[in-house]
């Protein structure tokens, strides 16, 4: 499709705004057209690390890739463009159906985007080697359809398609990461169980003492699986907003003390001082007692796990500008600044090897976040490396959120 499009001097591809008329004409002929979205993840950070000129070369290589595969992975009449000057986002419009097919399907779009992304990976890998780049270049890929609608402008249709494609890309990445994480979490206890069962079958069952020891380990690992499944179901229900909070007026300070009493023996065994600073005459809050106790136990349990023997943990509850604020302060190793925002993501753990040794599944803080937000509050962490961390959450005193 040879038209006098305005092209980006870096990539050699047309600017998005210059092809609106072509897209509009195509939507008059077709009920819908395919839309593929490609974006270099963290491109601005790469510019800061490796310089604008080197990153300009990366965009040039990506532009060449699209030009070379035009007419191969997609047809000559299809359009490829960039969203703006110096932008690392690339868009492809598929105006034609695959050969021997009457219409495009999502599966067709996904296949084309996959093949293009593989070509882009090869091209970007060469750039990484040439410039000794430590980071892997990730290309976010999304796909969707643009359907003809005379009441909506073409630029709005493209904008909405870009949002949908980016969201679809993010969902696929999250799902892939979830499958990877859950596979790892299941594999560890299952491998352990399988190993001990095989040992028992090979003759260890004849030794009563050895048999009892191995069966105990198998029982602990099955309990670990049960806890993982329970946490996953819990998190799934909360994320889908299907969990109701059984809210009533509660004494949050007393609940903090009861959760601390539950973990007192655990703290003593680890030789950790667990103390409380609870203001008296605190107002009651509207909350789910069981769920808030779950949050408190999780925060205190984590503090005990990661605080070395001889350390201190202080738990406080005080009134703070219309909220009750609970703080759990430890003298553990602390959390790096770049990881503090991510500790509430499911399966995310700081120093994974350490978390594995302590039995962490990376779900507790994510569940806690959902519980606190369902109460209309907020949860966050403050930390200084080498000096400890303080996990805080707030619950509104009045007008608590009902779910």
Short mmCIF file of N, CA and C in Angstrom, two decimals, residues 248-324:
data_model
loop_
_atom_site.label_atom_id
_atom_site.label_comp_id
_atom_site.label_asym_id
_atom_site.label_seq_id
_atom_site.Cartn_x
_atom_site.Cartn_y
_atom_site.Cartn_z
N UNK A 248 -18.46 -6.16 62.13
CA UNK A 248 -19.17 -5.68 63.31
C UNK A 248 -18.17 -4.85 64.14
N UNK A 249 -18.65 -4.16 65.15
CA UNK A 249 -17.76 -3.35 65.96
C UNK A 249 -16.80 -4.22 66.76
N UNK A 250 -15.50 -3.93 66.64
CA UNK A 250 -14.49 -4.73 67.35
C UNK A 250 -13.48 -3.81 68.01
N UNK A 251 -12.83 -4.34 69.03
CA UNK A 251 -11.75 -3.65 69.73
C UNK A 251 -10.45 -4.09 69.06
N UNK A 252 -9.90 -3.25 68.16
CA UNK A 252 -8.73 -3.64 67.38
C UNK A 252 -7.50 -3.82 68.28
N UNK A 253 -7.39 -3.00 69.31
CA UNK A 253 -6.25 -3.13 70.22
C UNK A 253 -6.24 -4.49 70.92
N UNK A 254 -7.40 -4.93 71.35
CA UNK A 254 -7.50 -6.24 72.00
C UNK A 254 -7.18 -7.35 71.01
N UNK A 255 -7.63 -7.17 69.75
CA UNK A 255 -7.36 -8.18 68.72
C UNK A 255 -5.86 -8.29 68.46
N UNK A 256 -5.17 -7.14 68.48
CA UNK A 256 -3.71 -7.14 68.31
C UNK A 256 -3.05 -7.94 69.43
N UNK A 257 -3.49 -7.72 70.66
CA UNK A 257 -2.92 -8.42 71.81
C UNK A 257 -3.16 -9.92 71.72
N UNK A 258 -4.37 -10.31 71.31
CA UNK A 258 -4.69 -11.74 71.20
C UNK A 258 -3.85 -12.42 70.12
N UNK A 259 -3.63 -11.74 69.00
CA UNK A 259 -2.77 -12.31 67.94
C UNK A 259 -1.34 -12.45 68.44
N UNK A 260 -0.89 -11.47 69.24
CA UNK A 260 0.46 -11.55 69.82
C UNK A 260 0.59 -12.68 70.80
N UNK A 261 -0.45 -12.90 71.63
CA UNK A 261 -0.43 -14.01 72.58
C UNK A 261 -0.32 -15.35 71.86
N UNK A 262 -0.97 -15.45 70.70
CA UNK A 262 -0.95 -16.68 69.91
C UNK A 262 0.47 -17.01 69.43
N UNK A 263 1.27 -15.97 69.15
CA UNK A 263 2.62 -16.17 68.60
C UNK A 263 3.72 -16.02 69.65
N UNK A 264 3.34 -15.85 70.90
CA UNK A 264 4.32 -15.60 71.96
C UNK A 264 5.33 -16.74 72.10
N UNK A 265 4.84 -17.98 72.11
CA UNK A 265 5.74 -19.13 72.25
C UNK A 265 6.72 -19.22 71.08
N UNK A 266 6.23 -18.95 69.88
CA UNK A 266 7.07 -18.99 68.68
C UNK A 266 8.20 -17.98 68.79
N UNK A 267 7.86 -16.77 69.26
CA UNK A 267 8.88 -15.73 69.42
C UNK A 267 9.90 -16.14 70.48
N UNK A 268 9.45 -16.73 71.57
CA UNK A 268 10.36 -17.15 72.64
C UNK A 268 11.33 -18.21 72.14
N UNK A 269 10.84 -19.16 71.34
CA UNK A 269 11.70 -20.21 70.81
C UNK A 269 12.80 -19.63 69.92
N UNK A 270 12.49 -18.54 69.24
CA UNK A 270 13.50 -17.90 68.39
C UNK A 270 14.31 -16.84 69.13
N UNK A 271 14.06 -16.75 70.44
CA UNK A 271 14.78 -15.80 71.30
C UNK A 271 14.59 -14.36 70.81
N UNK A 272 13.34 -14.04 70.53
CA UNK A 272 12.99 -12.70 70.04
C UNK A 272 12.04 -12.04 71.03
N UNK A 273 12.32 -10.80 71.33
CA UNK A 273 11.47 -10.02 72.25
C UNK A 273 10.27 -9.47 71.49
N UNK A 274 9.07 -9.81 71.96
CA UNK A 274 7.83 -9.36 71.33
C UNK A 274 7.10 -8.46 72.32
N UNK A 275 7.00 -7.17 72.02
CA UNK A 275 6.37 -6.22 72.95
C UNK A 275 5.25 -5.45 72.25
N UNK A 276 4.39 -4.82 73.09
CA UNK A 276 3.22 -4.14 72.55
C UNK A 276 3.10 -2.74 73.14
N UNK A 277 2.71 -1.81 72.29
CA UNK A 277 2.43 -0.44 72.71
C UNK A 277 1.04 -0.10 72.22
N UNK A 278 0.05 -0.40 73.05
CA UNK A 278 -1.35 -0.26 72.66
C UNK A 278 -1.99 0.87 73.45
N UNK A 279 -2.43 1.90 72.76
CA UNK A 279 -3.08 3.02 73.43
C UNK A 279 -4.40 2.56 74.03
N UNK A 280 -4.70 3.04 75.22
CA UNK A 280 -5.96 2.68 75.88
C UNK A 280 -7.09 3.56 75.36
N UNK A 281 -8.31 3.08 75.56
CA UNK A 281 -9.52 3.82 75.18
C UNK A 281 -9.57 4.15 73.69
N UNK A 282 -9.05 3.26 72.87
CA UNK A 282 -9.15 3.46 71.42
C UNK A 282 -10.59 3.21 70.97
N UNK A 283 -11.09 3.98 70.00
CA UNK A 283 -12.45 3.74 69.51
C UNK A 283 -12.55 2.41 68.79
N UNK A 284 -13.73 1.84 68.78
CA UNK A 284 -13.94 0.59 68.06
C UNK A 284 -14.02 0.87 66.55
N UNK A 285 -13.73 -0.16 65.79
CA UNK A 285 -13.84 -0.04 64.33
C UNK A 285 -14.80 -1.11 63.83
N UNK A 286 -15.32 -0.88 62.64
CA UNK A 286 -16.20 -1.85 62.02
C UNK A 286 -15.35 -2.78 61.15
N UNK A 287 -15.23 -4.05 61.55
CA UNK A 287 -14.35 -4.94 60.80
C UNK A 287 -14.68 -6.40 61.00
N UNK A 288 -14.09 -7.21 60.13
CA UNK A 288 -14.23 -8.67 60.21
C UNK A 288 -13.13 -9.17 61.15
N UNK A 289 -13.51 -9.63 62.33
CA UNK A 289 -12.54 -10.01 63.36
C UNK A 289 -11.60 -11.11 62.89
N UNK A 290 -12.15 -12.15 62.25
CA UNK A 290 -11.32 -13.28 61.81
C UNK A 290 -10.32 -12.85 60.73
N UNK A 291 -10.79 -12.02 59.79
CA UNK A 291 -9.91 -11.59 58.70
C UNK A 291 -8.81 -10.66 59.21
N UNK A 292 -9.16 -9.74 60.09
CA UNK A 292 -8.14 -8.83 60.61
C UNK A 292 -7.14 -9.58 61.49
N UNK A 293 -7.60 -10.58 62.21
CA UNK A 293 -6.67 -11.40 62.99
C UNK A 293 -5.72 -12.15 62.05
N UNK A 294 -6.24 -12.59 60.89
CA UNK A 294 -5.40 -13.25 59.89
C UNK A 294 -4.29 -12.31 59.42
N UNK A 295 -4.61 -11.03 59.21
CA UNK A 295 -3.61 -10.05 58.79
C UNK A 295 -2.57 -9.85 59.89
N UNK A 296 -3.03 -9.69 61.12
CA UNK A 296 -2.12 -9.45 62.24
C UNK A 296 -1.17 -10.61 62.45
N UNK A 297 -1.69 -11.82 62.40
CA UNK A 297 -0.85 -13.00 62.59
C UNK A 297 0.17 -13.11 61.46
N UNK A 298 -0.27 -12.81 60.23
CA UNK A 298 0.66 -12.87 59.10
C UNK A 298 1.81 -11.88 59.26
N UNK A 299 1.50 -10.64 59.64
CA UNK A 299 2.54 -9.62 59.78
C UNK A 299 3.50 -9.95 60.92
N UNK A 300 2.95 -10.40 62.05
CA UNK A 300 3.82 -10.74 63.19
C UNK A 300 4.63 -12.00 62.91
N UNK A 301 4.01 -12.97 62.27
CA UNK A 301 4.70 -14.21 61.94
C UNK A 301 5.88 -13.94 61.00
N UNK A 302 5.66 -13.09 59.99
CA UNK A 302 6.75 -12.72 59.08
C UNK A 302 7.87 -12.02 59.83
N UNK A 303 7.50 -11.11 60.74
CA UNK A 303 8.52 -10.39 61.51
C UNK A 303 9.37 -11.34 62.33
N UNK A 304 8.73 -12.34 62.93
CA UNK A 304 9.46 -13.32 63.74
C UNK A 304 10.37 -14.18 62.86
N UNK A 305 9.86 -14.57 61.70
CA UNK A 305 10.63 -15.42 60.79
C UNK A 305 11.94 -14.77 60.37
N UNK A 306 11.87 -13.49 60.04
CA UNK A 306 13.01 -12.84 59.42
C UNK A 306 13.84 -11.98 60.37
N UNK A 307 13.49 -12.02 61.66
CA UNK A 307 14.30 -11.32 62.65
C UNK A 307 15.26 -12.32 63.30
N UNK A 308 16.54 -12.04 63.31
CA UNK A 308 17.51 -12.98 63.89
C UNK A 308 17.35 -13.09 65.40
N UNK A 309 17.82 -14.21 66.00
CA UNK A 309 17.75 -14.38 67.46
C UNK A 309 18.36 -13.17 68.18
N UNK A 310 17.69 -12.77 69.26
CA UNK A 310 18.14 -11.61 70.01
C UNK A 310 17.51 -10.31 69.52
N UNK A 311 16.73 -10.40 68.44
CA UNK A 311 16.09 -9.21 67.87
C UNK A 311 14.84 -8.81 68.63
N UNK A 312 14.27 -7.70 68.20
CA UNK A 312 13.09 -7.17 68.87
C UNK A 312 11.98 -6.88 67.87
N UNK A 313 10.74 -7.12 68.31
CA UNK A 313 9.56 -6.79 67.52
C UNK A 313 8.61 -6.00 68.41
N UNK A 314 8.19 -4.85 67.92
CA UNK A 314 7.25 -4.04 68.69
C UNK A 314 6.00 -3.81 67.84
N UNK A 315 4.84 -4.07 68.45
CA UNK A 315 3.56 -3.92 67.77
C UNK A 315 2.80 -2.79 68.46
N UNK A 316 2.33 -1.84 67.68
CA UNK A 316 1.60 -0.72 68.26
C UNK A 316 0.27 -0.52 67.57
N UNK A 317 -0.67 0.11 68.30
CA UNK A 317 -1.98 0.44 67.74
C UNK A 317 -2.35 1.82 68.29
N UNK A 318 -2.61 2.76 67.39
CA UNK A 318 -2.90 4.12 67.82
C UNK A 318 -3.88 4.78 66.88
N UNK A 319 -4.47 5.86 67.34
CA UNK A 319 -5.41 6.63 66.53
C UNK A 319 -4.63 7.61 65.66
N UNK A 320 -5.02 7.70 64.38
CA UNK A 320 -4.27 8.55 63.45
C UNK A 320 -5.21 9.15 62.41
N UNK A 321 -5.70 10.37 62.68
CA UNK A 321 -6.47 11.15 61.70
C UNK A 321 -7.66 10.38 61.11
N UNK A 322 -8.56 9.93 61.97
CA UNK A 322 -9.75 9.24 61.51
C UNK A 322 -9.57 7.75 61.27
N UNK A 323 -8.38 7.24 61.53
CA UNK A 323 -8.08 5.82 61.34
C UNK A 323 -7.44 5.26 62.61
N UNK A 324 -7.51 3.95 62.75
CA UNK A 324 -6.65 3.25 63.70
C UNK A 324 -5.49 2.68 62.90
#
